[in-house]
Structure formats: structure tokens, C-alpha cells
XYZ file of C-alpha atoms in Angstrom:
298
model
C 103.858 48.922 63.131
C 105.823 47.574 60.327
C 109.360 48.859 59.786
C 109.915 50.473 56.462
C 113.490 48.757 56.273
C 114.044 45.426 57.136
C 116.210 44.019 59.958
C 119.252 42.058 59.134
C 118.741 38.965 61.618
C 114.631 38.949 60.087
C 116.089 39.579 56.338
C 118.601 36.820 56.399
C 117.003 34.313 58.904
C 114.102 34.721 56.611
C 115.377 33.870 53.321
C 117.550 30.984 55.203
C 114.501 29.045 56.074
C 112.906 29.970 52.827
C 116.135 27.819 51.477
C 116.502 25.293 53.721
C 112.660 24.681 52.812
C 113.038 24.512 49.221
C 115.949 22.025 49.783
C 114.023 19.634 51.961
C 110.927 20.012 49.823
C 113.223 19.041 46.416
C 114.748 16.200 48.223
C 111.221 14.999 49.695
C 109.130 15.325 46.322
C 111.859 13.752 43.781
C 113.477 11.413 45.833
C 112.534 8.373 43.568
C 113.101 10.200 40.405
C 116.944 11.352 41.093
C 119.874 9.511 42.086
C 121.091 10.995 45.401
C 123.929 13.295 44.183
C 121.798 14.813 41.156
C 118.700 14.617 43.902
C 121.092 16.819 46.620
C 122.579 19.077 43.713
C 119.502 20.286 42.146
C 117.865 20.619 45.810
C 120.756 23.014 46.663
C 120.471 25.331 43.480
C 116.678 25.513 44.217
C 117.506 26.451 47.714
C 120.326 28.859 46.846
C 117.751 30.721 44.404
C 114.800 30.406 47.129
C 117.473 32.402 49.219
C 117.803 35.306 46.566
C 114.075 35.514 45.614
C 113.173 36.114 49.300
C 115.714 39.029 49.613
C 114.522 40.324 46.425
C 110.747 40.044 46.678
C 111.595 42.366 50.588
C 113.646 44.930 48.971
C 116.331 43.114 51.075
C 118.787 45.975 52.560
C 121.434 43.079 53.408
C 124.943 43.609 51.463
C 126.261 41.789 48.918
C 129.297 41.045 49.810
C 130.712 38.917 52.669
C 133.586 41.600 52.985
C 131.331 44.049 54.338
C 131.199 44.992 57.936
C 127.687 43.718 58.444
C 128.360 40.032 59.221
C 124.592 39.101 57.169
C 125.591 39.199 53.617
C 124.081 37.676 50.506
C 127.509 36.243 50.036
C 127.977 35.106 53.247
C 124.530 33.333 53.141
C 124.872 31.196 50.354
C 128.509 29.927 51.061
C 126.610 28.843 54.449
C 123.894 26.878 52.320
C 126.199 24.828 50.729
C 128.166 24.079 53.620
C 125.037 23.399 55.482
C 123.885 21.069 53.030
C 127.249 19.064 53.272
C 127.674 19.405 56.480
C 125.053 17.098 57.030
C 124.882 15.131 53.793
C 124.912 12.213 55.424
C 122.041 12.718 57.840
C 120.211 10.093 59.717
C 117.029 12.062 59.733
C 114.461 11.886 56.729
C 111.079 14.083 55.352
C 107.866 12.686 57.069
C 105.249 13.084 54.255
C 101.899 14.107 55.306
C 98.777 11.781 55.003
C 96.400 14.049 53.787
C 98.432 15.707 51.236
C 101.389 13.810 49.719
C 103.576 16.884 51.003
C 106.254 16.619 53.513
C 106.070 18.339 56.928
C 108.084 21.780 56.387
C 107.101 24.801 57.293
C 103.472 24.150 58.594
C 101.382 27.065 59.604
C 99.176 25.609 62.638
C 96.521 27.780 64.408
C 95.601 25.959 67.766
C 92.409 26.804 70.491
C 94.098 27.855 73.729
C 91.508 29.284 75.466
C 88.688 31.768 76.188
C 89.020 35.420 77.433
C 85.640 37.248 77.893
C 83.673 35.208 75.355
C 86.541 35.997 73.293
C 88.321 32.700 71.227
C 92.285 32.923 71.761
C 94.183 31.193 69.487
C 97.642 29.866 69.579
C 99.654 30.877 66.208
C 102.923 29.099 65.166
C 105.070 27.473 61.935
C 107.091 24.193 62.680
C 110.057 24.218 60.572
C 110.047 20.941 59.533
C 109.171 16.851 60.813
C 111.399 14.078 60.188
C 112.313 10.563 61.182
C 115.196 9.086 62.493
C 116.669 6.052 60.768
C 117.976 5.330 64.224
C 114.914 4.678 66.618
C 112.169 5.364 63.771
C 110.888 8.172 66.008
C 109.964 11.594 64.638
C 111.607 14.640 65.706
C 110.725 18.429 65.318
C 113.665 20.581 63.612
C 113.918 23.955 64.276
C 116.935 25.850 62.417
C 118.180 29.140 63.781
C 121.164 31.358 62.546
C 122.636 33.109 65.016
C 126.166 35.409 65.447
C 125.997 33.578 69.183
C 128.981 31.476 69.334
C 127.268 28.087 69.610
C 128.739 26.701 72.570
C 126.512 28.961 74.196
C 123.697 29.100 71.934
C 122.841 26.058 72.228
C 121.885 26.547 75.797
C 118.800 28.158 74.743
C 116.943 24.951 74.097
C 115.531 25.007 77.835
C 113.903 26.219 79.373
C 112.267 27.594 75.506
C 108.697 28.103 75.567
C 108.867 28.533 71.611
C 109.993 24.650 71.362
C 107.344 23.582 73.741
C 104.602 25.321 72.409
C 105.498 23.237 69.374
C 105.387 20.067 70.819
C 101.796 20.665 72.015
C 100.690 21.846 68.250
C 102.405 18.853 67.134
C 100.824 16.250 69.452
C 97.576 17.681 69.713
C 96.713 19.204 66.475
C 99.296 17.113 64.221
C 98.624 13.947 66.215
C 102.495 12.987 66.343
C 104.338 11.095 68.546
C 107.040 12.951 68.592
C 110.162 12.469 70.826
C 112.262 15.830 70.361
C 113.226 18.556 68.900
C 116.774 19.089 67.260
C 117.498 22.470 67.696
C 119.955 22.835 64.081
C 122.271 26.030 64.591
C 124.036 27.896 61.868
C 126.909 30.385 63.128
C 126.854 33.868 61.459
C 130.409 34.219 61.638
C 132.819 37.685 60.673
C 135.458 35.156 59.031
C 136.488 36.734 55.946
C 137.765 34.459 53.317
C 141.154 33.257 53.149
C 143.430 33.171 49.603
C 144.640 29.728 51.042
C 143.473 26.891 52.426
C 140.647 24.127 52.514
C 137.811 25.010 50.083
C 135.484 26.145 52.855
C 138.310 28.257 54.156
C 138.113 30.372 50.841
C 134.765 30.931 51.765
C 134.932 31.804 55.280
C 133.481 28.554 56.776
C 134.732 26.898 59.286
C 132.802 23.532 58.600
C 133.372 21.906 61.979
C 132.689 25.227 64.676
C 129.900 26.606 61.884
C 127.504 24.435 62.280
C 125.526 22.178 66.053
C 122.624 20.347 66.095
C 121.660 18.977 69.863
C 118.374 17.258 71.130
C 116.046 18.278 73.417
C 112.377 16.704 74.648
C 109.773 17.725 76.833
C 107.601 15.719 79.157
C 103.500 16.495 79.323
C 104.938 18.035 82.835
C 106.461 20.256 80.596
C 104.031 21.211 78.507
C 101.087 21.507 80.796
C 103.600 24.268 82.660
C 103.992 26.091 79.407
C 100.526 26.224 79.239
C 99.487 27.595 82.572
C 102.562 30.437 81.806
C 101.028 31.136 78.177
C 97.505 31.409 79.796
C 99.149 33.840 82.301
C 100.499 36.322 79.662
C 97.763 36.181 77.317
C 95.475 37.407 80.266
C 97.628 39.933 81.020
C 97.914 41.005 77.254
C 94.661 41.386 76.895
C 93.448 42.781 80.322
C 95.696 45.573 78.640
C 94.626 45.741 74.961
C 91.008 46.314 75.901
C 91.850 48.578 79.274
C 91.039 52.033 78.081
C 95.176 52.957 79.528
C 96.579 55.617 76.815
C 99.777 53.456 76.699
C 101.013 50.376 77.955
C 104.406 49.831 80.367
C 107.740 49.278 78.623
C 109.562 45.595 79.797
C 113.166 47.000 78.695
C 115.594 45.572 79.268
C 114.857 42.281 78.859
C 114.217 41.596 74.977
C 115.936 45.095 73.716
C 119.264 43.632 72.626
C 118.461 39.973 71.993
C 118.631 38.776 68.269
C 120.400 41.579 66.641
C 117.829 43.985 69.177
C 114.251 44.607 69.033
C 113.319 46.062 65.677
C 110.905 48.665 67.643
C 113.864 49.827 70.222
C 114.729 53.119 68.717
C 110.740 53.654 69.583
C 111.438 53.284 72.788
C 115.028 55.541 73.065
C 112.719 58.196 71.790
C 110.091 57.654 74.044
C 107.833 57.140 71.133
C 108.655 60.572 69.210
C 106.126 61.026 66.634
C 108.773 61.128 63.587
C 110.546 58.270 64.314
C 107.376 56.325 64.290
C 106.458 57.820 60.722
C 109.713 57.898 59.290
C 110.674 54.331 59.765
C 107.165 52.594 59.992
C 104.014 51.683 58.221
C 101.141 50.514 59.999
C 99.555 47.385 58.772
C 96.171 45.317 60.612
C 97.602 42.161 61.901
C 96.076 39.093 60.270
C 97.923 35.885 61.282
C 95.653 33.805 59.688
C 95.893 34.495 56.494
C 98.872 31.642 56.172
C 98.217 28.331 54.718
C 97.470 26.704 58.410
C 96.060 23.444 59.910
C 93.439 24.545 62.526
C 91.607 23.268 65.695
């Protein structure tokens, strides 16, 4: 079931990382033909445009302006960019460029053998944000960017335990064959701050440049990820043992993912027990093909 409208947290995180991969793909592909401002200044229009052409190509339902009571805005989303951008101008991290094609790593698709389930083949679906390299130690790390209204002191918590972030470690090791020592989990506060008529230039734009914006470290052991295995091999036999029982519906698991991330886009599904014209009304149903992304596959 797809919805018919889009949700704000999946419309706006969406065409943030759609941004944020333009920018790093601009500053990864022309880095010895620019001089570092031009380089950073171009990479930030193409991102600020990659932002609008994502909204627009989903019929985007997100307001335009960052005075409206939704706190997603189109406004409010590319004021962010640019203070993202500076925020961490002078970053220690750079692209890793890919062997095999010239590109940098951002945004790869990977499709990954877990395991077998009645003769079936069960793969393990993901995208890694992006792969870069500390100037510090030399070591890679795995960037993941989320935007969140969570204030950050507390979002960043969420790093462990986070099966998402090991699960990419694996695909990165074993399919990617990286040595890679962490993840930086890269948070970007969704704030209600409205604009003030004075103050410091990010002010006027509702940024707060120092409380906006977190970016923390966090690594996993092969302890780690051979327990993240033996849980995913756990819930994709008990997915299956119920998408090919011959049950007329499956049990609900509210509460425990109804009102995370701006709530579960199927919720009202579930207030309704289902009713017929809610699931007409608001969705469209659609076969599920995950793998037709540009992927690297084992």
C-alpha cells in the first residue's frame, strides 16, 4: 500500500538526502577543477535545486513557507542546507571514490545474501548514505544523516543499540570489502524557530547554528554484528512463516512503531481497524520491487 499523499518526515527527509547527495557528489567529481569556495558554492546551489526537484517530481504536499505551523517547510529546508553546509565547511572527513567506477561512495544501493527460507533466497536490502575518510587516522567511516524534530541531546542516543547502522557495517565489510571503523551518525534538528527581524544572519533564518546541527561516532565489533544477524534471521523467519501461512490477517505490534518518526504512515489503517475506505481513499497499491535500484549485489 502506497499512500496517495506523502508524509512530511518521508517528503522532506527525502529531498534532504537527495541534496546532501548532490553536494557531496559536486564536491567529489570537480574537486580539481574548482577552487574550494567556487567548488563549495556551486555544490550548494546544485544541492539546494536537488532539494526542490525531489519535492516537485512527488507532488510534495510540504508548505512553502517556514511560517507555517508544519515545522517541514520548503523554506525551512533550504535555510538548513546552507547552514549545514557551513556548519561543517571545514570538515575533516573526505569522498572515498570507488575503484570500479570513478564515482564516490554516496548513496549506494547494496542487495546482500542473508539466508535461505524453504528453498527460498532472502536477501538483505539497504542504501549507505555515503563513505568517507578521515584526514585524522586515514580510516573510513560510514555517514548516515537523519533530520529529526528530536531535540538532539536525545537523539543522538539512538545510535545503539541500531540494527539499521549495523546492518550497514556488514554490507560494507562484506559486500563493499571496507575496513571501516564507524559510523558518524550526522543529525539535523527540524526546529519550530521562526525567523527573527534581528540578529546573526542564521538567526533571520531560524537557525540556531550551534544546537541545529550533532554529529557523534559510533562502531561495532564482529560481536556486534554476528548478534544482529542471529536477530535479523529471527524476524525474517517469523515474517515469512506469516506471509505464506494461509492466516486472513496478520497481528498488529502497536504500540511500538505507531508514533515514532512523525508516526507510521499506515496508522490511521490501524485506528480504523482496516475500514475498507480509508484503505482506498488514501492508498494505491503498488508490487514491491526493491531491486529495481542501481545496487551492488552478492
Amino acid at each position: 500500500l502506497v499512500p496517495l499523499i506523502g508524509e512530511p518526515p518521508l517528503e522532506f527527509g527525502g529531498a534532504f538526502h537527495a541534496a546532501v547527495q548532490a553536494f557531496y557528489v559536486e564536491m567529489a567529481v570537480n574537486s580539481l577543477k574548482l577552487e574550494p569556495n567556487s567548488l563549495r558554492d556551486n555544490a550548494t546551489l546544485l544541492a539546494k535545486k536537488s532539494f526542490l526537484d525531489h519535492l516537485r517530481e512527488r507532488n510534495s504536499s510540504l508548505p512553502t513557507s517556514i511560517e507555517s505551523d508544519q515545522k517541514r517547510s520548503v523554506e525551512r529546508g533550504l535555510y538548513l542546507l546552507e547552514a549545514y553546509f557551513h556548519k561543517w565547511r571545514n570538515e575533516t572527513l573526505v569522498n572515498e571514490i570507488r575503484p570500479d567506477t570513478g564515482e564516490p561512495y554516496v548513496e549506494i544501493g547494496f542487495s546482500l545474501y542473508l539466508m535461505e527460507w524453504r528453498n527460498r533466497p532472502v536477501m538483505y536490502v539497504g542504501r549507505l548514505d555515503r563513505i568517507m575518510r578521515s584526514r585524522v587516522d586515514n580510516r573510513l567511516r560510514i555517514v548516515e544523516t537523519k533530520t529529526t524534530t528530536q531535540g538532539l541531546s536525545q537523539f543522538v542516543t539512538n545510535t545503539r543499540p541500531n540494527h539499521q547502522i549495523t546492518g550497514y557495517h556488514w554490507a560494507a565489510r562484506e559486500l563493499l570489502h571496507l575496513d571501516v571503523a564507524g559510523t558518524i551518525w550526522d543529525c539535523i534538528f527540524v526546529s519550530s524557530r521562526q525567523p527573527k527581524l534581528s540578529g546573526t544572519d542564521w538567526e533571520t533564518r531560524g537557525i540556531d547554528i550551534e544546537k541545529d546541527f550533532n554529529r557523534t561516532e559510533t562502531r561495532r565489533t564482529q560481536t556486534d554484528v554476528e548478534e544482529f544477524l542471529y536477530d535479523l534471521s529471527s524476524d525474517v523467519e517469523e515474517y515469512l512463516s506469516w506471509k505464506y501461512s494461509e492466516k486472513a490477517r496478520w497481528p498488529r505490534n502497536a504500540p511500538g512503531a505507531c508514533h515514532s518518526y512523525g508516526g507510521c504512515t499506515y496508522r490511521d489503517v490501524c485506528i480504523t481497524n482496516a475500514n475498507p475506505q480509508i484503505m482506498a481513499n488514501r492508498f494505491k497499491r503498488e508490487k514491491w520491487e526493491p531491486f529495481k535500484v542501481n545496487i551492488v549485489q552478492k
